[in-house]
Coordinates of N, CA and C in Angstrom, one line a residue:
G1 N -19.6 -10.1 -9.4 CA -19.6 -10.2 -7.7 C -20.6 -11.4 -8.1
A2 N -20.3 -11.8 -5.8 CA -21.5 -12.9 -5.8 C -22.8 -12.8 -5.7
D3 N -23.6 -11.6 -5.9 CA -24.7 -11.7 -6.6 C -25.0 -11.8 -7.9
G4 N -23.9 -12.1 -8.6 CA -24.7 -11.6 -10.1 C -24.1 -10.4 -10.9
K5 N -24.5 -9.4 -9.7 CA -23.7 -7.9 -10.7 C -22.1 -7.8 -10.7
P6 N -21.9 -6.8 -12.1 CA -20.9 -6.3 -12.5 C -20.2 -5.9 -11.5
S7 N -19.1 -6.2 -11.1 CA -18.3 -5.9 -9.8 C -16.5 -5.2 -10.3
G8 N -15.8 -4.6 -9.8 CA -14.4 -5.1 -9.7 C -13.6 -3.8 -11.4
G9 N -12.9 -3.9 -11.5 CA -12.4 -3.3 -12.7 C -11.7 -2.4 -12.8
F10 N -10.7 -1.8 -13.5 CA -10.3 -0.7 -13.5 C -11.4 0.2 -14.1
A11 N -12.2 -0.2 -14.9 CA -13.1 1.4 -15.1 C -13.5 1.7 -14.1
R12 N -14.3 0.9 -13.5 CA -15.3 1.2 -12.4 C -14.5 1.9 -11.6
L13 N -13.3 1.7 -10.6 CA -12.3 2.1 -9.5 C -11.9 3.4 -9.9
S14 N -11.6 3.6 -11.5 CA -11.2 5.0 -12.2 C -12.1 5.8 -11.8
A15 N -13.6 5.4 -11.9 CA -14.7 6.5 -12.3 C -15.1 6.1 -10.3
M16 N -15.0 5.7 -9.7 CA -15.5 6.4 -8.6 C -14.0 7.0 -7.8
A17 N -12.8 6.7 -8.1 CA -12.3 7.8 -7.6 C -12.1 9.0 -8.3
M18 N -12.6 9.0 -9.6 CA -12.8 10.4 -10.2 C -13.8 11.4 -9.3
K19 N -14.8 10.5 -8.7 CA -16.2 11.1 -8.4 C -15.7 11.4 -6.8
E20 N -15.1 10.8 -6.2 CA -14.4 10.7 -4.8 C -13.6 12.2 -5.1
K21 N -12.3 12.1 -5.9 CA -11.6 13.8 -6.0 C -12.4 14.8 -6.2
A22 N -13.9 14.5 -7.4 CA -14.5 15.5 -7.3 C -14.8 16.5 -6.3
K23 N -15.5 16.0 -5.4 CA -16.3 16.4 -3.9 C -15.2 16.9 -3.0
N24 N -13.6 16.3 -3.8 CA -12.4 17.0 -2.1 C -11.4 17.4 -3.3
P25 N -11.8 18.4 -4.3 CA -10.4 19.3 -4.7 C -9.0 19.2 -4.2
G26 N -8.5 18.6 -4.4 CA -6.8 19.1 -4.0 C -6.7 18.8 -2.6
G27 N -7.8 17.6 -2.2 CA -7.8 17.0 -1.0 C -7.8 15.3 -0.8
T28 N -7.3 15.0 -1.4 CA -7.4 13.4 -2.3 C -6.3 12.7 -2.1
L29 N -6.6 11.4 -1.8 CA -5.2 10.5 -1.8 C -6.2 9.0 -2.4
L30 N -5.2 8.7 -3.4 CA -5.9 7.1 -4.1 C -4.9 6.5 -3.9
L31 N -5.1 5.2 -2.8 CA -3.8 4.7 -2.4 C -4.6 2.8 -2.7
D32 N -3.3 2.2 -2.6 CA -3.1 0.7 -2.7 C -2.5 0.0 -1.3
A33 N -3.3 -1.1 -1.1 CA -2.2 -1.7 0.2 C -2.0 -2.9 -0.6
G34 N -1.6 -3.3 -1.7 CA -0.4 -4.7 -2.4 C -1.6 -5.4 -2.7
D35 N -0.9 -6.4 -3.1 CA -1.7 -7.4 -4.2 C -2.5 -7.1 -5.6
F36 N -2.0 -5.9 -5.7 CA -2.0 -5.4 -7.2 C -1.8 -6.3 -8.7
C37 N -0.6 -6.8 -8.2 CA -0.6 -7.7 -9.4 C -1.2 -9.4 -9.2
S38 N -2.7 -9.8 -9.1 CA -2.6 -11.4 -8.5 C -4.1 -12.0 -9.0
G39 N -3.4 -12.8 -9.8 CA -4.3 -14.0 -10.2 C -5.3 -13.3 -11.1
T40 N -4.8 -12.6 -12.9 CA -5.2 -12.0 -13.8 C -4.9 -12.4 -14.7
L41 N -5.2 -12.0 -16.2 CA -4.7 -12.1 -16.8 C -3.5 -11.6 -17.6
F42 N -4.0 -9.8 -16.8 CA -2.8 -9.0 -17.3 C -1.0 -9.5 -16.5
D43 N -1.8 -10.6 -15.5 CA -0.3 -11.0 -15.0 C 0.8 -11.6 -16.2
S44 N 0.3 -11.9 -17.1 CA 0.7 -12.6 -18.1 C 2.0 -11.8 -18.9
I45 N 1.9 -10.3 -19.1 CA 2.8 -9.7 -19.6 C 3.2 -8.6 -18.7
L46 N 3.4 -9.1 -17.5 CA 4.0 -7.9 -16.1 C 5.3 -7.5 -16.5
A47 N 6.2 -8.5 -17.2 CA 7.2 -8.3 -17.5 C 7.2 -7.4 -18.8
Q48 N 6.5 -7.2 -19.5 CA 6.6 -6.5 -20.6 C 5.8 -5.1 -21.0
E49 N 4.6 -4.8 -20.1 CA 3.9 -3.8 -20.0 C 3.8 -3.4 -18.7
A50 N 4.0 -4.0 -17.5 CA 3.5 -3.6 -16.7 C 2.5 -2.9 -15.9
P51 N 1.2 -3.8 -16.5 CA 0.2 -3.5 -16.9 C -0.6 -2.9 -15.5
E52 N -0.9 -3.3 -14.5 CA -1.5 -2.6 -13.6 C -0.9 -1.8 -13.3
L53 N 0.8 -0.9 -12.3 CA 1.5 -0.5 -12.2 C 0.6 1.1 -13.6
N54 N 0.9 0.8 -14.5 CA 1.0 1.4 -15.6 C -0.6 2.2 -15.6
A55 N -1.4 1.6 -15.3 CA -3.4 1.7 -15.2 C -2.9 2.1 -13.8
M56 N -2.6 1.9 -12.5 CA -2.8 3.0 -11.6 C -1.9 4.5 -11.4
G57 N -1.0 4.9 -12.8 CA -0.4 5.4 -12.7 C -1.6 6.9 -13.7
A58 N -2.0 5.8 -14.8 CA -3.1 7.0 -15.1 C -4.3 6.8 -14.6
M59 N -4.5 6.5 -13.4 CA -5.3 6.6 -12.7 C -5.5 7.2 -12.0
G60 N -4.2 8.1 -11.4 CA -3.6 9.2 -10.8 C -3.3 8.6 -9.2
Y61 N -2.7 7.3 -8.6 CA -2.7 6.5 -7.4 C -1.3 7.8 -7.0
D62 N -1.6 7.8 -5.5 CA -0.3 8.6 -5.2 C 0.6 7.8 -4.3
A63 N 0.1 5.9 -4.1 CA 1.0 5.5 -2.7 C 0.6 4.1 -3.0
V64 N 1.5 3.2 -3.1 CA 1.0 2.0 -3.1 C 2.1 0.9 -2.3
T65 N 1.4 -0.3 -1.8 CA 2.5 -0.8 -1.3 C 2.6 -2.1 -2.0
F66 N 3.6 -3.3 -1.8 CA 3.3 -4.6 -2.4 C 2.7 -5.2 -1.2
G67 N 1.8 -7.2 -2.0 CA 2.0 -7.7 -1.3 C 2.3 -8.6 -1.5
N68 N 2.2 -10.2 -0.8 CA 2.5 -11.9 -1.2 C 2.9 -11.7 -2.5
H69 N 1.7 -11.9 -2.9 CA 1.3 -12.0 -4.2 C 1.9 -11.5 -5.4
D70 N 2.0 -10.0 -5.0 CA 3.1 -9.4 -6.1 C 4.7 -9.7 -6.3
F71 N 5.2 -10.7 -5.6 CA 5.9 -11.3 -5.6 C 6.3 -12.7 -6.5
E72 N 5.2 -13.1 -6.4 CA 5.4 -15.0 -6.7 C 5.7 -15.2 -8.0
A73 N 5.8 -13.6 -9.2 CA 6.1 -13.8 -10.4 C 8.1 -14.5 -10.3
G74 N 8.3 -14.1 -9.3 CA 9.7 -13.7 -9.0 C 10.6 -12.3 -8.9
P75 N 11.7 -12.4 -8.6 CA 12.1 -11.3 -8.4 C 12.3 -10.5 -9.7
G76 N 12.9 -11.4 -10.6 CA 13.4 -10.8 -12.1 C 12.0 -9.7 -13.0
V77 N 11.1 -10.4 -12.5 CA 9.9 -10.3 -12.9 C 9.5 -9.3 -12.2
V78 N 9.6 -8.7 -11.5 CA 8.9 -7.5 -10.7 C 10.3 -6.4 -11.1
A79 N 11.5 -7.4 -10.9 CA 12.3 -5.9 -11.5 C 12.2 -5.3 -13.2
A80 N 11.5 -6.1 -13.5 CA 11.1 -5.8 -15.2 C 9.8 -5.1 -15.2
E81 N 9.2 -5.6 -14.2 CA 7.8 -4.6 -14.4 C 7.7 -3.3 -13.8
L82 N 9.1 -2.9 -12.8 CA 9.1 -1.5 -12.6 C 9.7 -1.3 -13.6
A83 N 10.8 -1.6 -14.6 CA 11.3 -1.0 -15.4 C 10.6 -1.2 -17.0
A84 N 9.2 -1.6 -16.5 CA 8.6 -1.5 -17.9 C 7.3 -0.9 -17.6
A85 N 6.8 0.1 -16.0 CA 5.7 1.3 -16.0 C 6.6 2.2 -16.6
N86 N 6.0 2.4 -17.4 CA 6.5 4.2 -18.3 C 5.7 5.3 -18.1
N87 N 4.6 5.3 -17.5 CA 3.8 6.0 -17.4 C 4.3 7.5 -16.6
P88 N 4.3 8.1 -17.2 CA 5.1 9.7 -16.3 C 4.4 10.1 -15.0
R89 N 3.6 9.7 -14.8 CA 2.9 9.8 -13.9 C 2.5 8.2 -12.9
R90 N 3.2 8.4 -11.6 CA 3.4 6.8 -11.4 C 3.2 6.7 -9.8
P91 N 2.8 6.3 -9.3 CA 2.5 6.4 -7.8 C 4.1 6.0 -6.7
A92 N 4.2 6.8 -6.2 CA 5.1 6.3 -4.9 C 4.8 5.0 -4.3
I93 N 6.1 3.9 -4.4 CA 5.7 2.9 -3.7 C 6.5 2.5 -2.3
V94 N 5.7 2.5 -1.5 CA 5.9 2.3 0.3 C 5.9 0.2 0.7
L95 N 7.0 0.2 1.2 CA 7.2 -0.7 2.0 C 8.4 -0.6 3.5
S96 N 8.4 -0.8 4.6 CA 9.1 -0.5 5.2 C 10.1 -1.6 6.3
N97 N 9.5 -2.7 6.1 CA 10.2 -3.7 6.5 C 10.8 -5.2 5.5
I98 N 11.1 -4.3 4.4 CA 11.4 -5.3 3.4 C 13.0 -5.0 3.0
L99 N 14.2 -6.4 3.4 CA 15.0 -6.6 3.1 C 15.3 -7.7 1.7
L100 N 16.6 -6.7 1.1 CA 16.9 -7.6 -0.2 C 18.1 -8.1 -0.4
D101 N 18.6 -9.2 -1.0 CA 20.1 -8.9 -0.3 C 20.5 -9.6 -1.9
P102 N 21.5 -8.7 -2.3 CA 21.7 -8.7 -3.4 C 22.6 -9.5 -4.2
E103 N 23.2 -10.4 -3.7 CA 24.0 -11.5 -3.4 C 23.5 -13.0 -3.9
K104 N 21.8 -12.7 -3.9 CA 21.3 -14.2 -3.9 C 20.8 -13.7 -5.1
P105 N 20.3 -15.2 -5.6 CA 20.0 -15.0 -7.7 C 18.8 -14.2 -7.9
G106 N 19.1 -13.5 -8.8 CA 17.8 -12.7 -9.1 C 17.5 -11.2 -8.2
L107 N 18.4 -11.5 -7.3 CA 18.0 -10.0 -6.2 C 19.0 -8.5 -6.3
A108 N 20.1 -8.7 -7.8 CA 20.4 -7.7 -7.8 C 20.1 -6.8 -9.0
A109 N 19.1 -7.5 -9.9 CA 18.0 -7.2 -11.0 C 17.0 -6.4 -9.7
L110 N 16.8 -6.7 -8.9 CA 15.5 -6.6 -8.3 C 16.0 -5.1 -7.2
S111 N 17.1 -5.0 -6.9 CA 17.7 -4.4 -5.8 C 17.6 -3.1 -6.6
K112 N 18.3 -2.9 -8.0 CA 18.5 -1.8 -8.8 C 17.0 -1.3 -9.5
A113 N 16.1 -2.4 -9.5 CA 14.4 -1.8 -10.0 C 14.4 -1.0 -8.5
F114 N 14.7 -1.2 -7.6 CA 13.9 -0.6 -6.1 C 14.5 0.6 -6.0
A115 N 15.7 0.6 -6.3 CA 16.2 2.4 -6.2 C 16.3 2.5 -7.2
A116 N 15.8 2.7 -8.4 CA 15.4 3.4 -9.5 C 14.3 4.0 -9.2
W117 N 13.2 3.0 -8.6 CA 11.9 3.5 -9.1 C 11.7 5.2 -8.3
P118 N 12.0 5.5 -6.7 CA 12.4 4.6 -5.7 C 11.6 3.7 -5.0
V119 N 11.6 2.7 -4.4 CA 10.9 2.1 -3.6 C 11.5 2.6 -2.2
K120 N 10.6 3.2 -1.1 CA 11.2 3.8 -0.3 C 10.2 3.2 1.2
K121 N 10.9 3.1 2.5 CA 10.0 3.0 3.3 C 8.5 4.0 3.5
Y122 N 8.8 5.2 3.1 CA 7.6 5.8 3.2 C 7.8 7.7 2.3
A123 N 6.5 7.8 2.2 CA 6.6 9.1 1.2 C 5.5 10.1 2.3
V124 N 6.0 11.3 1.8 CA 5.1 12.8 2.2 C 4.2 13.2 1.3
F125 N 2.9 13.5 1.7 CA 2.0 14.5 0.6 C 1.3 15.3 1.6
E126 N 0.9 16.8 1.1 CA 0.2 17.5 1.7 C -1.2 18.0 1.1
R127 N -1.8 17.8 1.5 CA -3.7 17.7 1.2 C -4.2 18.7 2.3
N128 N -5.0 19.7 1.7 CA -5.9 20.9 2.0 C -4.5 21.3 3.6
G129 N -3.4 21.6 3.3 CA -2.7 22.1 4.0 C -2.1 20.7 5.4
L130 N -2.8 19.8 4.8 CA -2.2 18.7 6.4 C -1.3 18.0 5.8
K131 N -0.1 17.7 6.4 CA 0.9 16.9 6.1 C 0.7 15.4 6.6
I132 N 1.0 14.8 6.0 CA 0.3 13.1 5.7 C 1.4 12.2 5.0
G133 N 2.0 10.9 6.1 CA 3.2 10.9 6.0 C 2.1 9.2 5.5
I134 N 2.8 8.7 4.9 CA 2.3 7.2 4.3 C 3.8 6.4 4.1
F135 N 3.4 5.0 4.8 CA 4.0 4.4 5.0 C 3.8 2.4 4.6
G136 N 4.3 1.4 4.4 CA 4.0 0.5 3.8 C 4.4 -0.3 5.0
L137 N 3.7 -1.8 5.3 CA 3.9 -2.8 6.0 C 3.4 -3.9 5.5
M138 N 4.4 -5.2 5.7 CA 4.3 -5.8 4.9 C 3.7 -7.7 6.4
G139 N 2.4 -7.8 6.7 CA 2.2 -8.5 7.5 C 2.8 -9.9 8.3
R140 N 2.8 -10.2 8.9 CA 3.4 -11.2 9.6 C 3.0 -12.9 8.7
Q141 N 1.6 -13.0 8.5 CA 1.8 -13.9 7.8 C 1.8 -13.9 6.5
A142 N 1.3 -12.6 5.8 CA 1.8 -12.3 3.5 C 3.3 -12.3 4.2
S143 N 3.8 -12.4 5.0 CA 5.2 -12.2 4.7 C 5.7 -13.7 4.9
S144 N 5.5 -14.5 5.6 CA 5.7 -16.2 5.9 C 5.4 -16.3 4.1
Y145 N 4.4 -16.2 3.3 CA 4.6 -16.7 2.1 C 4.9 -15.9 1.1
V146 N 6.4 -15.8 1.0 CA 7.1 -14.8 0.2 C 8.1 -15.7 0.7
Q147 N 8.3 -17.2 -0.3 CA 9.6 -17.9 0.0 C 10.6 -17.5 -0.8
T148 N 10.8 -16.3 -1.7 CA 11.6 -16.3 -2.5 C 13.5 -15.9 -1.3
P149 N 14.0 -17.0 -1.8 CA 16.0 -16.6 -1.5 C 16.5 -15.5 -1.5
G150 N 16.6 -14.4 -0.1 CA 17.1 -13.2 -0.2 C 16.5 -12.1 -0.1
I151 N 14.8 -12.5 -0.2 CA 13.6 -11.6 0.2 C 13.6 -12.0 2.1
S152 N 13.5 -10.8 2.6 CA 13.3 -11.1 3.7 C 12.5 -9.7 4.4
F153 N 11.9 -10.1 5.7 CA 10.8 -8.9 6.4 C 11.2 -8.9 7.5
T154 N 11.5 -7.8 7.9 CA 12.2 -7.4 9.1 C 10.6 -7.1 10.2
D155 N 10.9 -7.4 12.0 CA 9.9 -7.1 12.5 C 8.5 -6.3 12.6
Q156 N 7.4 -6.1 12.3 CA 6.4 -5.5 12.0 C 6.5 -4.0 12.5
V157 N 6.4 -4.5 14.5 CA 6.2 -3.7 15.1 C 7.1 -2.6 15.3
A158 N 8.4 -3.7 15.1 CA 9.6 -2.5 15.0 C 9.5 -1.5 13.9
A159 N 9.6 -1.8 12.4 CA 9.5 -1.3 11.6 C 8.5 0.3 11.8
A160 N 7.2 -0.6 11.8 CA 6.5 0.8 12.2 C 6.8 2.3 13.6
S161 N 7.1 1.0 14.5 CA 7.9 2.3 15.2 C 8.7 3.1 15.0
E162 N 10.1 2.1 14.3 CA 10.7 3.3 14.0 C 10.3 4.3 12.6
T163 N 9.4 3.9 11.7 CA 9.1 5.0 10.8 C 8.3 5.7 11.1
V164 N 7.3 5.7 12.4 CA 6.5 6.4 12.5 C 6.9 7.2 13.3
K165 N 8.0 7.1 14.3 CA 9.3 8.1 14.7 C 9.4 9.2 14.1
A166 N 10.0 8.2 12.7 CA 10.3 9.6 11.3 C 10.0 10.5 11.0
L167 N 8.8 10.1 10.8 CA 7.7 10.7 9.9 C 6.4 12.1 11.4
R168 N 7.1 11.5 12.0 CA 6.8 12.4 13.2 C 7.6 13.7 13.8
E169 N 8.7 13.0 13.8 CA 9.7 13.5 14.1 C 10.8 14.5 13.2
Q170 N 10.9 13.8 12.4 CA 11.8 14.4 11.0 C 11.1 14.9 9.9
E171 N 10.3 14.5 9.6 CA 9.2 15.0 8.6 C 7.6 16.1 9.3
N172 N 7.6 16.1 10.3 CA 6.4 16.6 11.1 C 5.4 16.8 10.3
C173 N 4.8 15.4 10.2 CA 3.5 15.0 9.8 C 2.7 14.8 10.9
A174 N 1.8 15.8 10.3 CA 0.6 15.5 11.2 C -0.2 14.3 11.2
M175 N -0.3 13.3 10.2 CA -1.0 12.3 9.9 C -0.5 11.4 9.5
V176 N -0.6 9.9 9.7 CA 0.0 8.8 9.2 C -0.7 8.0 8.8
I177 N -0.9 7.4 7.6 CA -1.0 6.3 6.9 C -0.7 5.0 6.9
A178 N -0.8 4.0 7.2 CA 0.0 2.4 7.3 C -0.8 2.0 6.0
L179 N 0.1 1.6 4.9 CA -0.7 0.3 4.1 C -0.1 -0.5 4.5
S180 N -1.1 -1.3 5.5 CA -1.0 -2.6 6.1 C -0.9 -4.2 5.7
H181 N 0.2 -4.4 4.9 CA -0.8 -5.7 3.9 C -1.1 -6.9 5.0
S182 N -1.7 -7.2 5.1 CA -2.3 -8.3 6.3 C -3.6 -8.4 6.5
R183 N -3.8 -9.8 7.1 CA -5.3 -10.1 7.1 C -5.4 -9.3 8.0
T184 N -7.3 -9.7 8.1 CA -7.7 -9.1 9.5 C -8.5 -10.0 10.6
A185 N -8.6 -10.1 11.6 CA -8.9 -10.7 12.9 C -10.0 -10.6 12.9
S186 N -11.0 -11.2 13.5 CA -12.4 -11.4 13.8 C -12.7 -11.4 15.6
D187 N -14.2 -10.8 15.5 CA -14.2 -10.6 17.0 C -14.6 -11.6 17.3
R188 N -15.5 -11.6 18.8 CA -16.0 -12.9 19.3 C -17.5 -13.6 18.2
H189 N -17.7 -12.8 17.6 CA -18.8 -13.1 17.0 C -18.9 -12.8 14.8
G190 N -17.0 -13.4 15.1 CA -16.7 -14.1 13.8 C -16.9 -13.0 12.8
R191 N -17.1 -11.6 13.4 CA -17.0 -10.5 12.1 C -15.3 -9.8 11.6
G192 N -15.2 -9.4 10.9 CA -13.9 -9.7 10.4 C -14.0 -7.7 11.1
M193 N -12.6 -7.6 11.8 CA -11.8 -6.5 12.4 C -10.8 -6.4 11.6
P194 N -9.9 -4.8 11.5 CA -8.8 -4.9 11.4 C -7.6 -4.8 12.2
S195 N -6.7 -5.8 11.5 CA -5.8 -6.1 12.5 C -4.8 -5.5 13.0
R196 N -4.9 -4.1 12.8 CA -3.8 -2.8 13.1 C -3.1 -3.3 14.7
G197 N -3.9 -3.4 15.6 CA -3.5 -3.8 17.1 C -2.1 -4.9 17.0
R198 N -2.1 -5.5 15.8 CA -1.4 -6.8 16.2 C -0.5 -6.5 15.8
Y199 N 0.0 -5.7 14.7 CA 1.3 -5.0 14.2 C 1.7 -3.5 13.9
L200 N 1.1 -3.0 14.6 CA 1.4 -1.4 15.0 C 1.6 -0.4 16.1
H201 N 2.7 0.3 16.0 CA 2.9 0.7 17.1 C 1.9 1.5 17.8
P202 N 1.3 1.6 19.0 CA 0.3 2.3 19.7 C 0.3 3.8 18.7
S203 N 1.6 4.7 18.6 CA 1.7 5.6 18.5 C 0.8 5.8 16.9
V204 N 0.6 4.7 16.0 CA 0.0 4.4 14.3 C -1.3 3.9 14.8
A205 N -1.6 3.5 15.6 CA -2.3 3.3 15.8 C -3.4 4.0 16.6
D206 N -2.9 4.7 17.4 CA -4.2 6.4 17.9 C -4.4 7.1 17.0
R207 N -3.6 7.3 16.1 CA -3.8 7.9 15.1 C -3.4 8.2 14.1
G208 N -4.2 7.9 13.0 CA -3.7 6.9 11.8 C -5.0 6.4 10.6
V209 N -5.3 6.1 9.5 CA -5.9 5.1 9.0 C -5.2 3.5 8.0
F210 N -5.7 2.9 7.8 CA -5.2 1.6 7.5 C -5.9 1.1 6.8
P211 N -5.5 1.2 5.4 CA -5.9 0.2 4.1 C -5.6 -0.8 4.4
N212 N -6.2 -2.2 5.0 CA -5.8 -3.3 4.7 C -5.4 -4.1 3.5
G213 N -4.9 -4.5 2.8 CA -4.2 -5.5 2.1 C -5.2 -6.4 1.4
E214 N -5.8 -7.1 2.6 CA -7.0 -8.4 1.0 C -8.0 -7.2 1.0
G215 N -8.3 -6.2 1.5 CA -9.3 -5.6 0.6 C -8.2 -4.4 -0.5
R216 N -7.3 -4.0 -0.5 CA -6.4 -3.3 -1.5 C -6.7 -2.0 -1.5
H217 N -7.3 -1.5 -2.2 CA -8.2 -0.3 -2.2 C -8.9 0.7 -1.7
A218 N -7.9 2.2 -1.4 CA -8.6 3.1 -0.9 C -8.8 4.1 -1.2
I219 N -9.5 5.5 -0.8 CA -9.5 7.1 -1.3 C -9.7 7.5 0.1
G220 N -8.6 8.5 0.2 CA -9.0 9.1 1.6 C -8.5 11.1 1.0
G221 N -9.3 11.4 1.8 CA -9.0 12.8 2.4 C -9.3 13.9 2.9
V222 N -9.1 14.7 2.9 CA -9.5 15.8 4.0 C -10.0 16.9 3.5
A223 N -11.4 16.6 3.9 CA -12.3 17.9 3.7 C -12.5 18.7 4.7
A224 N -12.3 20.1 5.2 CA -13.3 20.7 5.9 C -12.5 20.4 7.6
G225 N -10.6 19.9 7.4 CA -10.2 19.5 8.4 C -10.7 18.6 9.1
R226 N -11.2 17.8 8.2 CA -11.3 16.2 8.9 C -10.8 15.1 7.7
P227 N -10.4 14.5 8.0 CA -9.3 13.0 7.3 C -10.5 12.0 7.3
R228 N -10.4 11.7 5.9 CA -11.8 10.8 5.9 C -11.4 9.6 4.6
I229 N -11.8 8.4 5.2 CA -10.9 7.3 4.3 C -12.0 6.6 3.1
H230 N -12.5 6.3 2.5 CA -13.5 5.3 2.0 C -12.1 4.3 1.4
G231 N -13.4 2.7 1.1 CA -12.6 1.6 0.3 C -13.1 0.1 1.0
A232 N -12.9 -0.4 0.6 CA -13.6 -1.9 0.6 C -12.4 -2.3 1.8
A233 N -11.2 -1.6 2.3 CA -10.3 -2.2 2.8 C -10.4 -1.9 4.3
A234 N -10.7 -0.5 4.3 CA -10.4 -0.2 6.1 C -12.3 0.6 6.0
G235 N -13.2 -0.2 5.0 CA -15.0 0.9 5.5 C -14.9 2.3 5.3
A236 N -15.8 2.5 5.7 CA -16.1 4.6 5.7 C -16.1 4.8 6.7
G237 N -15.2 6.2 7.2 CA -15.2 6.4 8.4 C -14.5 7.3 8.4
D238 N -13.9 8.3 9.6 CA -13.3 9.6 9.7 C -12.1 8.7 10.8
A239 N -11.0 9.5 10.0 CA -9.6 9.2 10.8 C -9.1 10.4 11.5
E240 N -9.4 9.8 13.5 CA -9.3 11.5 14.2 C -7.8 11.2 14.1

């Protein structure tokens, strides 16, 4: 870390996750808001070993979304990575606003890999009697960095509105979590603030939690009927 002390790493993250889960048995969610494949030596064996996805499966991640860096190696590598992730315990992958054109080079294999996983718009979990819907969302700026022909992203507000409607009305979720891969805005003092209001429908912003992609990891839980989320992405606090 910047202070010279060790930081990061799957081992430390796993230890933190185990500690939080022990505090709240049966009421915890472990999530990732994208860019789990981003500039490490592990990326050299993505297509052969899918190290990040297999590690997250072993750690008990419940749901993840993609970030823009996850597509940098190209659609063929992403497809091979999904096929190589052979841990029986693997996370749901959610992304509500991506479009794939299977007619473009490399996209047929990626479309098949998405269907085989499957990558869906959302996933639904139940923790301590609370039904929770989780969906992924690629932010405007992040989506502009994905330059692969045949991969595009729909409007974030429209996608969020449609997905929240499905989670509320069809799935009867009492709580919605948006894994939003977007940067943070700054307040007038230059301090980072969640940029959720720029992308998300008010029905999400009024009641939900927002692991933000640039911080990536979050651990959420439901204890004594009160949802909580912890992590670098969203800070620590209560989701009302």
